[in-house]
Amino acid sequence: MAAVGRRGTVKEFAGFNPQEDAEKLRKAMKGFGTDEDAIIGVLAKRSIAQRQRIKQDYKTAFGKDLISDLKSEISGKFEQVVLGLLKTSVQYDVHELKNAIKGAGTDEGCLIEILASRNNCEIQQIVATYKKEFGKSLEDDICGDTSNMFQRVLVSLATGNRDEGNNVDDQQAKKDAQSLYEAGEKKWGTDEVAFLSILCIRNRTHLKRVFEEYKKISNKDIEASIKGEMSGSLEDALLAIVKNMKNQPAYFAERLYKSMKGVGTDDDALIRVMVSRCEIDMLDIKDEFQRMYGKSLHSFIKGDCSGDYKKILLQLCGGE
């Protein structure tokens, strides 16, 4: 895992002055009309830690809650991005997971994206914070909302217990590849448990070797086999795990591409990836996006979004 902030488009703001920023935000909202550009100018150019300080100083200086004030001034997708930026990473993930589960219908894509891409430490913090915040365990909520093998994959990921070492056992990698082959391509019907126990437990380096061995045995990529053997949310979940293990920035680049291509935009997915990755690996995601689709992420957002929503996403995306 690269150190946080190294490959992000949003970095610590040099010469940071939380009192001054709080003042700017107050001024942007006071009186008639709202100065959205000023809000973007502060919040999209500060790190998560800096935004937490601004929230505190805002309350100290004005005796008011910054989030409530913003809610009364802005709306829609622009508001969704701004409020997302004011949460810590863990709070943000927890609220996204809760929103994905509550109400009618489940946003399976959100559950898969977060649980398949966060490391053990992040997952464990998410689980603890979720319980504290909502009084119910994430696992119970997942079980109440999903079923069958898909549910089991999510529950397994939510234990935050993957091997995070770098050891590759060549014999084991060959054995794992053979097990996957026998569980899918080779037999009639699919033994999904074999996929779960290998894909959700082994470390990244080992899995990359397993995928190479798999290709030798079956003459096709593991992704192609999963697509052929599984369907629906289970297929999506296993593909997400494989893609995150192979190349995480490419996984997020694809999420962004799919959120914008075709008719209509999946704004929830677009916002979530932009907000959650802008401080971590957005530079890598942009490189992969350009490589995979021959167009810049910047130009895609520009063509797909409008107004202040577009402005703040472009700021998080960084320049062309």
PDB file of C-alpha atoms in Angstrom:
ATOM      1  CA  MET A   1       0.000   0.000   0.000  1.00  0.00           C
ATOM      2  CA  ALA A   2       1.551   3.345  -0.980  1.00  0.00           C
ATOM      3  CA  ALA A   3       1.750   5.842   1.840  1.00  0.00           C
ATOM      4  CA  VAL A   4      -1.427   7.874   2.017  1.00  0.00           C
ATOM      5  CA  GLY A   5      -1.187  11.201   0.271  1.00  0.00           C
ATOM      6  CA  ARG A   6       1.715  10.301  -1.971  1.00  0.00           C
ATOM      7  CA  ARG A   7      -0.350   9.563  -5.044  1.00  0.00           C
ATOM      8  CA  GLY A   8      -3.339  11.740  -4.276  1.00  0.00           C
ATOM      9  CA  THR A   9      -4.448  14.864  -6.129  1.00  0.00           C
ATOM     10  CA  VAL A  10      -5.514  16.431  -2.822  1.00  0.00           C
ATOM     11  CA  LYS A  11      -2.639  17.081  -0.445  1.00  0.00           C
ATOM     12  CA  GLU A  12      -2.038  18.883   2.832  1.00  0.00           C
ATOM     13  CA  PHE A  13      -2.487  22.584   2.114  1.00  0.00           C
ATOM     14  CA  ALA A  14       0.717  24.489   2.854  1.00  0.00           C
ATOM     15  CA  GLY A  15       0.312  27.507   5.133  1.00  0.00           C
ATOM     16  CA  PHE A  16      -2.922  26.054   6.458  1.00  0.00           C
ATOM     17  CA  ASN A  17      -4.900  28.400   8.713  1.00  0.00           C
ATOM     18  CA  PRO A  18      -8.127  26.801   9.997  1.00  0.00           C
ATOM     19  CA  GLN A  19      -9.468  30.039  11.501  1.00  0.00           C
ATOM     20  CA  GLU A  20      -9.038  31.822   8.201  1.00  0.00           C
ATOM     21  CA  ASP A  21     -10.714  28.964   6.320  1.00  0.00           C
ATOM     22  CA  ALA A  22     -13.642  28.927   8.760  1.00  0.00           C
ATOM     23  CA  GLU A  23     -13.994  32.663   8.190  1.00  0.00           C
ATOM     24  CA  LYS A  24     -13.988  32.204   4.402  1.00  0.00           C
ATOM     25  CA  LEU A  25     -16.695  29.558   4.605  1.00  0.00           C
ATOM     26  CA  ARG A  26     -18.861  31.693   6.879  1.00  0.00           C
ATOM     27  CA  LYS A  27     -18.524  34.579   4.482  1.00  0.00           C
ATOM     28  CA  ALA A  28     -19.404  32.327   1.541  1.00  0.00           C
ATOM     29  CA  MET A  29     -22.720  31.482   3.200  1.00  0.00           C
ATOM     30  CA  LYS A  30     -23.675  34.734   4.878  1.00  0.00           C
ATOM     31  CA  GLY A  31     -26.095  37.199   3.358  1.00  0.00           C
ATOM     32  CA  PHE A  32     -27.894  36.755   0.090  1.00  0.00           C
ATOM     33  CA  GLY A  33     -26.840  33.862  -2.141  1.00  0.00           C
ATOM     34  CA  THR A  34     -24.001  31.431  -1.636  1.00  0.00           C
ATOM     35  CA  ASP A  35     -20.464  31.719  -2.963  1.00  0.00           C
ATOM     36  CA  GLU A  36     -20.002  28.126  -4.152  1.00  0.00           C
ATOM     37  CA  ASP A  37     -16.596  28.862  -5.663  1.00  0.00           C
ATOM     38  CA  ALA A  38     -15.307  29.926  -2.258  1.00  0.00           C
ATOM     39  CA  ILE A  39     -16.611  26.704  -0.699  1.00  0.00           C
ATOM     40  CA  ILE A  40     -14.859  24.647  -3.391  1.00  0.00           C
ATOM     41  CA  GLY A  41     -11.721  26.765  -3.024  1.00  0.00           C
ATOM     42  CA  VAL A  42     -11.426  25.825   0.627  1.00  0.00           C
ATOM     43  CA  LEU A  43     -12.830  22.314   1.017  1.00  0.00           C
ATOM     44  CA  ALA A  44     -11.560  20.679  -2.182  1.00  0.00           C
ATOM     45  CA  LYS A  45      -8.021  21.919  -1.548  1.00  0.00           C
ATOM     46  CA  ARG A  46      -7.551  20.738   2.038  1.00  0.00           C
ATOM     47  CA  SER A  47      -6.731  17.275   3.374  1.00  0.00           C
ATOM     48  CA  ILE A  48      -9.216  15.262   5.442  1.00  0.00           C
ATOM     49  CA  ALA A  49      -7.297  16.080   8.636  1.00  0.00           C
ATOM     50  CA  GLN A  50      -7.323  19.784   7.786  1.00  0.00           C
ATOM     51  CA  ARG A  51     -11.066  19.768   7.119  1.00  0.00           C
ATOM     52  CA  GLN A  52     -11.658  18.288  10.583  1.00  0.00           C
ATOM     53  CA  ARG A  53      -9.788  21.247  12.083  1.00  0.00           C
ATOM     54  CA  ILE A  54     -11.852  23.689  10.019  1.00  0.00           C
ATOM     55  CA  LYS A  55     -15.080  22.113  11.337  1.00  0.00           C
ATOM     56  CA  GLN A  56     -13.886  22.585  14.916  1.00  0.00           C
ATOM     57  CA  ASP A  57     -12.735  26.154  14.398  1.00  0.00           C
ATOM     58  CA  TYR A  58     -15.970  27.039  12.651  1.00  0.00           C
ATOM     59  CA  LYS A  59     -17.960  25.921  15.679  1.00  0.00           C
ATOM     60  CA  THR A  60     -15.620  27.751  18.052  1.00  0.00           C
ATOM     61  CA  ALA A  61     -15.745  30.991  16.089  1.00  0.00           C
ATOM     62  CA  PHE A  62     -19.452  31.091  15.209  1.00  0.00           C
ATOM     63  CA  GLY A  63     -21.177  28.765  17.676  1.00  0.00           C
ATOM     64  CA  LYS A  64     -22.701  26.959  14.727  1.00  0.00           C
ATOM     65  CA  ASP A  65     -22.209  23.617  13.042  1.00  0.00           C
ATOM     66  CA  LEU A  66     -20.494  23.869   9.654  1.00  0.00           C
ATOM     67  CA  ILE A  67     -22.334  20.857   8.237  1.00  0.00           C
ATOM     68  CA  SER A  68     -25.787  22.188   9.216  1.00  0.00           C
ATOM     69  CA  ASP A  69     -24.922  25.583   7.758  1.00  0.00           C
ATOM     70  CA  LEU A  70     -23.766  24.030   4.482  1.00  0.00           C
ATOM     71  CA  LYS A  71     -26.874  21.848   4.281  1.00  0.00           C
ATOM     72  CA  SER A  72     -29.098  24.893   4.471  1.00  0.00           C
ATOM     73  CA  GLU A  73     -27.165  26.633   1.671  1.00  0.00           C
ATOM     74  CA  ILE A  74     -26.352  23.993  -0.929  1.00  0.00           C
ATOM     75  CA  SER A  75     -28.166  21.003  -2.349  1.00  0.00           C
ATOM     76  CA  GLY A  76     -28.124  18.055  -4.716  1.00  0.00           C
ATOM     77  CA  LYS A  77     -24.995  16.304  -5.904  1.00  0.00           C
ATOM     78  CA  PHE A  78     -22.785  19.275  -5.061  1.00  0.00           C
ATOM     79  CA  GLU A  79     -23.942  18.996  -1.451  1.00  0.00           C
ATOM     80  CA  GLN A  80     -23.292  15.234  -1.507  1.00  0.00           C
ATOM     81  CA  VAL A  81     -19.644  15.810  -2.484  1.00  0.00           C
ATOM     82  CA  VAL A  82     -19.092  18.636   0.020  1.00  0.00           C
ATOM     83  CA  LEU A  83     -20.565  16.687   2.948  1.00  0.00           C
ATOM     84  CA  GLY A  84     -18.556  13.625   1.932  1.00  0.00           C
ATOM     85  CA  LEU A  85     -15.354  15.657   2.079  1.00  0.00           C
ATOM     86  CA  LEU A  86     -16.121  16.729   5.644  1.00  0.00           C
ATOM     87  CA  LYS A  87     -16.143  13.148   6.980  1.00  0.00           C
ATOM     88  CA  THR A  88     -13.096  11.130   7.963  1.00  0.00           C
ATOM     89  CA  SER A  89     -12.374   8.188   5.624  1.00  0.00           C
ATOM     90  CA  VAL A  90     -13.848   5.671   8.049  1.00  0.00           C
ATOM     91  CA  GLN A  91     -16.981   7.744   8.724  1.00  0.00           C
ATOM     92  CA  TYR A  92     -17.443   8.146   4.997  1.00  0.00           C
ATOM     93  CA  ASP A  93     -17.203   4.409   4.284  1.00  0.00           C
ATOM     94  CA  VAL A  94     -19.532   3.596   7.178  1.00  0.00           C
ATOM     95  CA  HIS A  95     -22.206   6.001   5.952  1.00  0.00           C
ATOM     96  CA  GLU A  96     -21.884   4.778   2.376  1.00  0.00           C
ATOM     97  CA  LEU A  97     -22.330   1.172   3.546  1.00  0.00           C
ATOM     98  CA  LYS A  98     -25.348   2.093   5.658  1.00  0.00           C
ATOM     99  CA  ASN A  99     -26.948   3.979   2.759  1.00  0.00           C
ATOM    100  CA  ALA A 100     -26.296   1.003   0.486  1.00  0.00           C
ATOM    101  CA  ILE A 101     -28.212  -1.264   2.853  1.00  0.00           C
ATOM    102  CA  LYS A 102     -31.054   0.835   4.193  1.00  0.00           C
ATOM    103  CA  GLY A 103     -34.336   1.389   2.410  1.00  0.00           C
ATOM    104  CA  ALA A 104     -35.762  -0.627  -0.425  1.00  0.00           C
ATOM    105  CA  GLY A 105     -33.252  -2.329  -2.656  1.00  0.00           C
ATOM    106  CA  THR A 106     -29.569  -2.744  -1.902  1.00  0.00           C
ATOM    107  CA  ASP A 107     -26.693  -1.007  -3.656  1.00  0.00           C
ATOM    108  CA  GLU A 108     -24.626  -4.170  -4.070  1.00  0.00           C
ATOM    109  CA  GLY A 109     -22.016  -2.287  -6.088  1.00  0.00           C
ATOM    110  CA  CYS A 110     -21.230  -0.058  -3.124  1.00  0.00           C
ATOM    111  CA  LEU A 111     -20.925  -2.967  -0.674  1.00  0.00           C
ATOM    112  CA  ILE A 112     -18.611  -4.813  -3.050  1.00  0.00           C
ATOM    113  CA  GLU A 113     -16.482  -1.759  -3.853  1.00  0.00           C
ATOM    114  CA  ILE A 114     -15.766  -0.830  -0.237  1.00  0.00           C
ATOM    115  CA  LEU A 115     -15.328  -4.317   1.203  1.00  0.00           C
ATOM    116  CA  ALA A 116     -13.179  -5.591  -1.674  1.00  0.00           C
ATOM    117  CA  SER A 117     -10.819  -2.611  -1.758  1.00  0.00           C
ATOM    118  CA  ARG A 118     -10.040  -1.673   1.853  1.00  0.00           C
ATOM    119  CA  ASN A 119      -7.211  -3.264   3.836  1.00  0.00           C
ATOM    120  CA  ASN A 120      -7.648  -5.202   7.099  1.00  0.00           C
ATOM    121  CA  CYS A 121      -7.009  -2.246   9.351  1.00  0.00           C
ATOM    122  CA  GLU A 122      -9.544  -0.119   7.442  1.00  0.00           C
ATOM    123  CA  ILE A 123     -12.156  -2.891   7.501  1.00  0.00           C
ATOM    124  CA  GLN A 124     -11.734  -3.386  11.243  1.00  0.00           C
ATOM    125  CA  GLN A 125     -12.170   0.355  11.868  1.00  0.00           C
ATOM    126  CA  ILE A 126     -15.247   0.368   9.629  1.00  0.00           C
ATOM    127  CA  VAL A 127     -16.782  -2.554  11.541  1.00  0.00           C
ATOM    128  CA  ALA A 128     -16.155  -0.940  14.941  1.00  0.00           C
ATOM    129  CA  THR A 129     -17.412   2.498  13.852  1.00  0.00           C
ATOM    130  CA  TYR A 130     -20.484   1.016  12.175  1.00  0.00           C
ATOM    131  CA  LYS A 131     -21.487  -0.743  15.379  1.00  0.00           C
ATOM    132  CA  LYS A 132     -20.887   2.381  17.463  1.00  0.00           C
ATOM    133  CA  GLU A 133     -22.814   4.595  15.097  1.00  0.00           C
ATOM    134  CA  PHE A 134     -25.828   2.409  14.327  1.00  0.00           C
ATOM    135  CA  GLY A 135     -25.995  -0.014  17.261  1.00  0.00           C
ATOM    136  CA  LYS A 136     -26.071  -2.957  14.860  1.00  0.00           C
ATOM    137  CA  SER A 137     -23.192  -4.947  13.469  1.00  0.00           C
ATOM    138  CA  LEU A 138     -22.295  -4.544   9.813  1.00  0.00           C
ATOM    139  CA  GLU A 139     -22.392  -8.326   9.485  1.00  0.00           C
ATOM    140  CA  ASP A 140     -25.992  -8.490  10.761  1.00  0.00           C
ATOM    141  CA  ASP A 141     -27.013  -5.775   8.338  1.00  0.00           C
ATOM    142  CA  ILE A 142     -25.283  -7.532   5.444  1.00  0.00           C
ATOM    143  CA  CYS A 143     -26.977 -10.815   6.385  1.00  0.00           C
ATOM    144  CA  GLY A 144     -30.361  -9.147   6.650  1.00  0.00           C
ATOM    145  CA  ASP A 145     -29.984  -7.666   3.200  1.00  0.00           C
ATOM    146  CA  THR A 146     -28.170 -10.201   1.025  1.00  0.00           C
ATOM    147  CA  SER A 147     -28.306 -13.955   0.591  1.00  0.00           C
ATOM    148  CA  ASN A 148     -26.538 -17.117  -0.475  1.00  0.00           C
ATOM    149  CA  MET A 149     -22.958 -17.154  -1.668  1.00  0.00           C
ATOM    150  CA  PHE A 150     -22.855 -13.402  -2.268  1.00  0.00           C
ATOM    151  CA  GLN A 151     -23.652 -12.876   1.403  1.00  0.00           C
ATOM    152  CA  ARG A 152     -20.899 -15.289   2.428  1.00  0.00           C
ATOM    153  CA  VAL A 153     -18.299 -13.464   0.335  1.00  0.00           C
ATOM    154  CA  LEU A 154     -19.245 -10.107   1.903  1.00  0.00           C
ATOM    155  CA  VAL A 155     -19.207 -11.555   5.416  1.00  0.00           C
ATOM    156  CA  SER A 156     -15.794 -13.071   4.753  1.00  0.00           C
ATOM    157  CA  LEU A 157     -14.415  -9.733   3.463  1.00  0.00           C
ATOM    158  CA  ALA A 158     -15.941  -7.909   6.439  1.00  0.00           C
ATOM    159  CA  THR A 159     -13.838  -9.929   8.886  1.00  0.00           C
ATOM    160  CA  GLY A 160     -10.813  -7.899   7.722  1.00  0.00           C
ATOM    161  CA  ASN A 161      -8.679 -10.963   8.139  1.00  0.00           C
ATOM    162  CA  ARG A 162      -6.899 -11.451   4.808  1.00  0.00           C
ATOM    163  CA  ASP A 163      -3.238 -12.481   4.899  1.00  0.00           C
ATOM    164  CA  GLU A 164      -1.383  -9.214   4.232  1.00  0.00           C
ATOM    165  CA  GLY A 165       2.110 -10.636   3.958  1.00  0.00           C
ATOM    166  CA  ASN A 166       4.084 -10.945   0.715  1.00  0.00           C
ATOM    167  CA  ASN A 167       4.949 -14.607   0.915  1.00  0.00           C
ATOM    168  CA  VAL A 168       4.377 -16.676  -2.180  1.00  0.00           C
ATOM    169  CA  ASP A 169       4.360 -20.415  -1.777  1.00  0.00           C
ATOM    170  CA  ASP A 170       4.859 -21.761  -5.292  1.00  0.00           C
ATOM    171  CA  GLN A 171       3.529 -25.213  -4.518  1.00  0.00           C
ATOM    172  CA  GLN A 172       0.494 -23.737  -2.818  1.00  0.00           C
ATOM    173  CA  ALA A 173      -0.074 -21.296  -5.702  1.00  0.00           C
ATOM    174  CA  LYS A 174      -0.147 -24.223  -8.155  1.00  0.00           C
ATOM    175  CA  LYS A 175      -2.483 -26.105  -5.827  1.00  0.00           C
ATOM    176  CA  ASP A 176      -4.769 -23.062  -5.445  1.00  0.00           C
ATOM    177  CA  ALA A 177      -4.889 -22.560  -9.211  1.00  0.00           C
ATOM    178  CA  GLN A 178      -5.752 -26.237  -9.686  1.00  0.00           C
ATOM    179  CA  SER A 179      -8.487 -26.006  -7.015  1.00  0.00           C
ATOM    180  CA  LEU A 180     -10.014 -22.988  -8.761  1.00  0.00           C
ATOM    181  CA  TYR A 181      -9.857 -24.793 -12.085  1.00  0.00           C
ATOM    182  CA  GLU A 182     -11.490 -27.886 -10.684  1.00  0.00           C
ATOM    183  CA  ALA A 183     -14.100 -25.837  -8.859  1.00  0.00           C
ATOM    184  CA  GLY A 184     -15.156 -24.007 -12.027  1.00  0.00           C
ATOM    185  CA  GLU A 185     -14.068 -24.740 -15.579  1.00  0.00           C
ATOM    186  CA  LYS A 186     -13.527 -28.421 -15.074  1.00  0.00           C
ATOM    187  CA  LYS A 187     -16.714 -29.463 -13.374  1.00  0.00           C
ATOM    188  CA  TRP A 188     -20.358 -29.288 -14.194  1.00  0.00           C
ATOM    189  CA  GLY A 189     -21.772 -26.603 -11.896  1.00  0.00           C
ATOM    190  CA  THR A 190     -19.452 -24.482  -9.808  1.00  0.00           C
ATOM    191  CA  ASP A 191     -18.003 -25.004  -6.343  1.00  0.00           C
ATOM    192  CA  GLU A 192     -18.215 -21.406  -5.167  1.00  0.00           C
ATOM    193  CA  VAL A 193     -16.744 -22.122  -1.740  1.00  0.00           C
ATOM    194  CA  ALA A 194     -13.372 -22.945  -3.292  1.00  0.00           C
ATOM    195  CA  PHE A 195     -13.355 -19.518  -4.924  1.00  0.00           C
ATOM    196  CA  LEU A 196     -14.290 -17.814  -1.662  1.00  0.00           C
ATOM    197  CA  SER A 197     -11.699 -19.587   0.446  1.00  0.00           C
ATOM    198  CA  ILE A 198      -8.860 -18.752  -1.911  1.00  0.00           C
ATOM    199  CA  LEU A 199      -9.841 -15.263  -3.108  1.00  0.00           C
ATOM    200  CA  CYS A 200     -10.849 -13.891   0.308  1.00  0.00           C
ATOM    201  CA  ILE A 201      -7.944 -15.268   2.350  1.00  0.00           C
ATOM    202  CA  ARG A 202      -4.666 -15.291   0.401  1.00  0.00           C
ATOM    203  CA  ASN A 203      -2.366 -12.282   0.157  1.00  0.00           C
ATOM    204  CA  ARG A 204      -2.096 -10.111  -2.934  1.00  0.00           C
ATOM    205  CA  THR A 205       1.337 -11.291  -4.112  1.00  0.00           C
ATOM    206  CA  HIS A 206       0.392 -14.929  -3.725  1.00  0.00           C
ATOM    207  CA  LEU A 207      -2.895 -14.413  -5.596  1.00  0.00           C
ATOM    208  CA  LYS A 208      -1.125 -12.762  -8.514  1.00  0.00           C
ATOM    209  CA  ARG A 209       0.943 -15.938  -8.825  1.00  0.00           C
ATOM    210  CA  VAL A 210      -2.200 -18.083  -8.521  1.00  0.00           C
ATOM    211  CA  PHE A 211      -3.749 -16.119 -11.416  1.00  0.00           C
ATOM    212  CA  GLU A 212      -0.652 -16.738 -13.567  1.00  0.00           C
ATOM    213  CA  GLU A 213      -0.735 -20.458 -12.801  1.00  0.00           C
ATOM    214  CA  TYR A 214      -4.472 -20.531 -13.479  1.00  0.00           C
ATOM    215  CA  LYS A 215      -3.927 -19.117 -16.929  1.00  0.00           C
ATOM    216  CA  LYS A 216      -1.368 -21.841 -17.684  1.00  0.00           C
ATOM    217  CA  ILE A 217      -3.772 -24.588 -16.642  1.00  0.00           C
ATOM    218  CA  SER A 218      -6.970 -23.308 -18.194  1.00  0.00           C
ATOM    219  CA  ASN A 219      -5.690 -21.134 -21.050  1.00  0.00           C
ATOM    220  CA  LYS A 220      -7.862 -18.278 -19.925  1.00  0.00           C
ATOM    221  CA  ASP A 221      -7.826 -15.456 -17.415  1.00  0.00           C
ATOM    222  CA  ILE A 222      -9.427 -16.023 -14.058  1.00  0.00           C
ATOM    223  CA  GLU A 223     -11.801 -13.110 -14.839  1.00  0.00           C
ATOM    224  CA  ALA A 224     -13.074 -14.885 -17.956  1.00  0.00           C
ATOM    225  CA  SER A 225     -13.727 -18.029 -15.928  1.00  0.00           C
ATOM    226  CA  ILE A 226     -15.578 -16.132 -13.209  1.00  0.00           C
ATOM    227  CA  LYS A 227     -17.734 -14.459 -15.870  1.00  0.00           C
ATOM    228  CA  GLY A 228     -18.475 -17.832 -17.420  1.00  0.00           C
ATOM    229  CA  GLU A 229     -19.200 -19.642 -14.159  1.00  0.00           C
ATOM    230  CA  MET A 230     -20.987 -17.082 -11.994  1.00  0.00           C
ATOM    231  CA  SER A 231     -23.632 -14.439 -12.443  1.00  0.00           C
ATOM    232  CA  GLY A 232     -25.154 -11.430 -10.719  1.00  0.00           C
ATOM    233  CA  SER A 233     -23.742  -9.979  -7.520  1.00  0.00           C
ATOM    234  CA  LEU A 234     -21.542 -12.976  -6.747  1.00  0.00           C
ATOM    235  CA  GLU A 235     -19.816 -12.580 -10.116  1.00  0.00           C
ATOM    236  CA  ASP A 236     -19.391  -8.841  -9.479  1.00  0.00           C
ATOM    237  CA  ALA A 237     -17.935  -9.444  -6.019  1.00  0.00           C
ATOM    238  CA  LEU A 238     -15.383 -12.045  -7.114  1.00  0.00           C
ATOM    239  CA  LEU A 239     -14.345  -9.959 -10.127  1.00  0.00           C
ATOM    240  CA  ALA A 240     -13.867  -6.950  -7.839  1.00  0.00           C
ATOM    241  CA  ILE A 241     -11.606  -8.976  -5.543  1.00  0.00           C
ATOM    242  CA  VAL A 242      -9.511 -10.215  -8.471  1.00  0.00           C
ATOM    243  CA  LYS A 243      -9.223  -6.735  -9.990  1.00  0.00           C
ATOM    244  CA  ASN A 244      -8.254  -5.163  -6.664  1.00  0.00           C
ATOM    245  CA  MET A 245      -5.562  -7.777  -6.197  1.00  0.00           C
ATOM    246  CA  LYS A 246      -4.191  -7.368  -9.723  1.00  0.00           C
ATOM    247  CA  ASN A 247      -4.272  -3.593 -10.039  1.00  0.00           C
ATOM    248  CA  GLN A 248      -6.298  -1.488  -7.632  1.00  0.00           C
ATOM    249  CA  PRO A 249      -6.085   1.871  -9.467  1.00  0.00           C
ATOM    250  CA  ALA A 250      -7.301   0.135 -12.645  1.00  0.00           C
ATOM    251  CA  TYR A 251     -10.257  -1.247 -10.669  1.00  0.00           C
ATOM    252  CA  PHE A 252     -11.249   2.274  -9.608  1.00  0.00           C
ATOM    253  CA  ALA A 253     -10.654   3.650 -13.106  1.00  0.00           C
ATOM    254  CA  GLU A 254     -13.136   1.091 -14.415  1.00  0.00           C
ATOM    255  CA  ARG A 255     -15.648   1.998 -11.676  1.00  0.00           C
ATOM    256  CA  LEU A 256     -15.405   5.648 -12.739  1.00  0.00           C
ATOM    257  CA  TYR A 257     -15.702   4.831 -16.425  1.00  0.00           C
ATOM    258  CA  LYS A 258     -18.786   2.678 -15.896  1.00  0.00           C
ATOM    259  CA  SER A 259     -20.387   5.322 -13.678  1.00  0.00           C
ATOM    260  CA  MET A 260     -20.280   7.817 -16.555  1.00  0.00           C
ATOM    261  CA  LYS A 261     -20.461   5.927 -19.815  1.00  0.00           C
ATOM    262  CA  GLY A 262     -23.753   5.431 -21.614  1.00  0.00           C
ATOM    263  CA  VAL A 263     -27.041   7.065 -20.742  1.00  0.00           C
ATOM    264  CA  GLY A 264     -27.353   8.583 -17.282  1.00  0.00           C
ATOM    265  CA  THR A 265     -24.681   8.778 -14.626  1.00  0.00           C
ATOM    266  CA  ASP A 266     -24.307   6.631 -11.531  1.00  0.00           C
ATOM    267  CA  ASP A 267     -23.569   9.682  -9.394  1.00  0.00           C
ATOM    268  CA  ASP A 268     -23.297   7.760  -6.135  1.00  0.00           C
ATOM    269  CA  ALA A 269     -20.471   5.601  -7.495  1.00  0.00           C
ATOM    270  CA  LEU A 270     -18.780   8.550  -9.213  1.00  0.00           C
ATOM    271  CA  ILE A 271     -18.846  10.678  -6.063  1.00  0.00           C
ATOM    272  CA  ARG A 272     -17.742   7.832  -3.809  1.00  0.00           C
ATOM    273  CA  VAL A 273     -14.633   7.005  -5.830  1.00  0.00           C
ATOM    274  CA  MET A 274     -13.668  10.672  -6.281  1.00  0.00           C
ATOM    275  CA  VAL A 275     -14.126  11.510  -2.591  1.00  0.00           C
ATOM    276  CA  SER A 276     -12.600   8.344  -1.153  1.00  0.00           C
ATOM    277  CA  ARG A 277      -9.557   8.120  -3.445  1.00  0.00           C
ATOM    278  CA  CYS A 278      -8.586  11.773  -4.060  1.00  0.00           C
ATOM    279  CA  GLU A 279      -6.075  11.729  -1.206  1.00  0.00           C
ATOM    280  CA  ILE A 280      -4.799   8.190  -1.781  1.00  0.00           C
ATOM    281  CA  ASP A 281      -4.183   7.157  -5.395  1.00  0.00           C
ATOM    282  CA  MET A 282      -6.100   9.466  -7.718  1.00  0.00           C
ATOM    283  CA  LEU A 283      -2.957  10.145  -9.786  1.00  0.00           C
ATOM    284  CA  ASP A 284      -2.610   6.407 -10.458  1.00  0.00           C
ATOM    285  CA  ILE A 285      -6.322   6.087 -11.189  1.00  0.00           C
ATOM    286  CA  LYS A 286      -6.059   8.908 -13.747  1.00  0.00           C
ATOM    287  CA  ASP A 287      -3.075   7.211 -15.428  1.00  0.00           C
ATOM    288  CA  GLU A 288      -4.951   3.915 -15.638  1.00  0.00           C
ATOM    289  CA  PHE A 289      -8.091   5.647 -16.924  1.00  0.00           C
ATOM    290  CA  GLN A 290      -6.109   7.256 -19.755  1.00  0.00           C
ATOM    291  CA  ARG A 291      -4.366   3.953 -20.553  1.00  0.00           C
ATOM    292  CA  MET A 292      -7.578   1.895 -20.528  1.00  0.00           C
ATOM    293  CA  TYR A 293      -9.966   4.264 -22.303  1.00  0.00           C
ATOM    294  CA  GLY A 294      -7.720   6.570 -24.324  1.00  0.00           C
ATOM    295  CA  LYS A 295      -9.345   9.628 -22.791  1.00  0.00           C
ATOM    296  CA  SER A 296      -8.563  11.590 -19.663  1.00  0.00           C
ATOM    297  CA  LEU A 297     -10.714  11.262 -16.568  1.00  0.00           C
ATOM    298  CA  HIS A 298     -10.825  15.069 -16.522  1.00  0.00           C
ATOM    299  CA  SER A 299     -12.429  15.233 -19.978  1.00  0.00           C
ATOM    300  CA  PHE A 300     -14.899  12.491 -19.050  1.00  0.00           C
ATOM    301  CA  ILE A 301     -16.108  14.340 -15.939  1.00  0.00           C
ATOM    302  CA  LYS A 302     -16.249  17.568 -17.912  1.00  0.00           C
ATOM    303  CA  GLY A 303     -18.502  16.002 -20.510  1.00  0.00           C
ATOM    304  CA  ASP A 304     -20.710  14.217 -18.018  1.00  0.00           C
ATOM    305  CA  CYS A 305     -21.375  16.619 -15.153  1.00  0.00           C
ATOM    306  CA  SER A 306     -22.387  20.248 -14.878  1.00  0.00           C
ATOM    307  CA  GLY A 307     -22.438  23.288 -12.605  1.00  0.00           C
ATOM    308  CA  ASP A 308     -20.781  23.366  -9.194  1.00  0.00           C
ATOM    309  CA  TYR A 309     -20.923  19.580  -9.066  1.00  0.00           C
ATOM    310  CA  LYS A 310     -18.666  19.452 -12.111  1.00  0.00           C
ATOM    311  CA  LYS A 311     -16.359  22.147 -10.693  1.00  0.00           C
ATOM    312  CA  ILE A 312     -15.740  20.366  -7.402  1.00  0.00           C
ATOM    313  CA  LEU A 313     -15.175  16.964  -9.058  1.00  0.00           C
ATOM    314  CA  LEU A 314     -12.668  18.492 -11.479  1.00  0.00           C
ATOM    315  CA  GLN A 315     -10.872  20.039  -8.524  1.00  0.00           C
ATOM    316  CA  LEU A 316     -10.641  16.621  -6.846  1.00  0.00           C
ATOM    317  CA  CYS A 317      -9.523  15.094 -10.144  1.00  0.00           C
ATOM    318  CA  GLY A 318      -6.629  17.534 -10.468  1.00  0.00           C
ATOM    319  CA  GLY A 319      -5.599  19.044 -13.806  1.00  0.00           C
ATOM    320  CA  GLU A 320      -5.755  17.428 -17.221  1.00  0.00           C
TER     321      GLU A 320
END
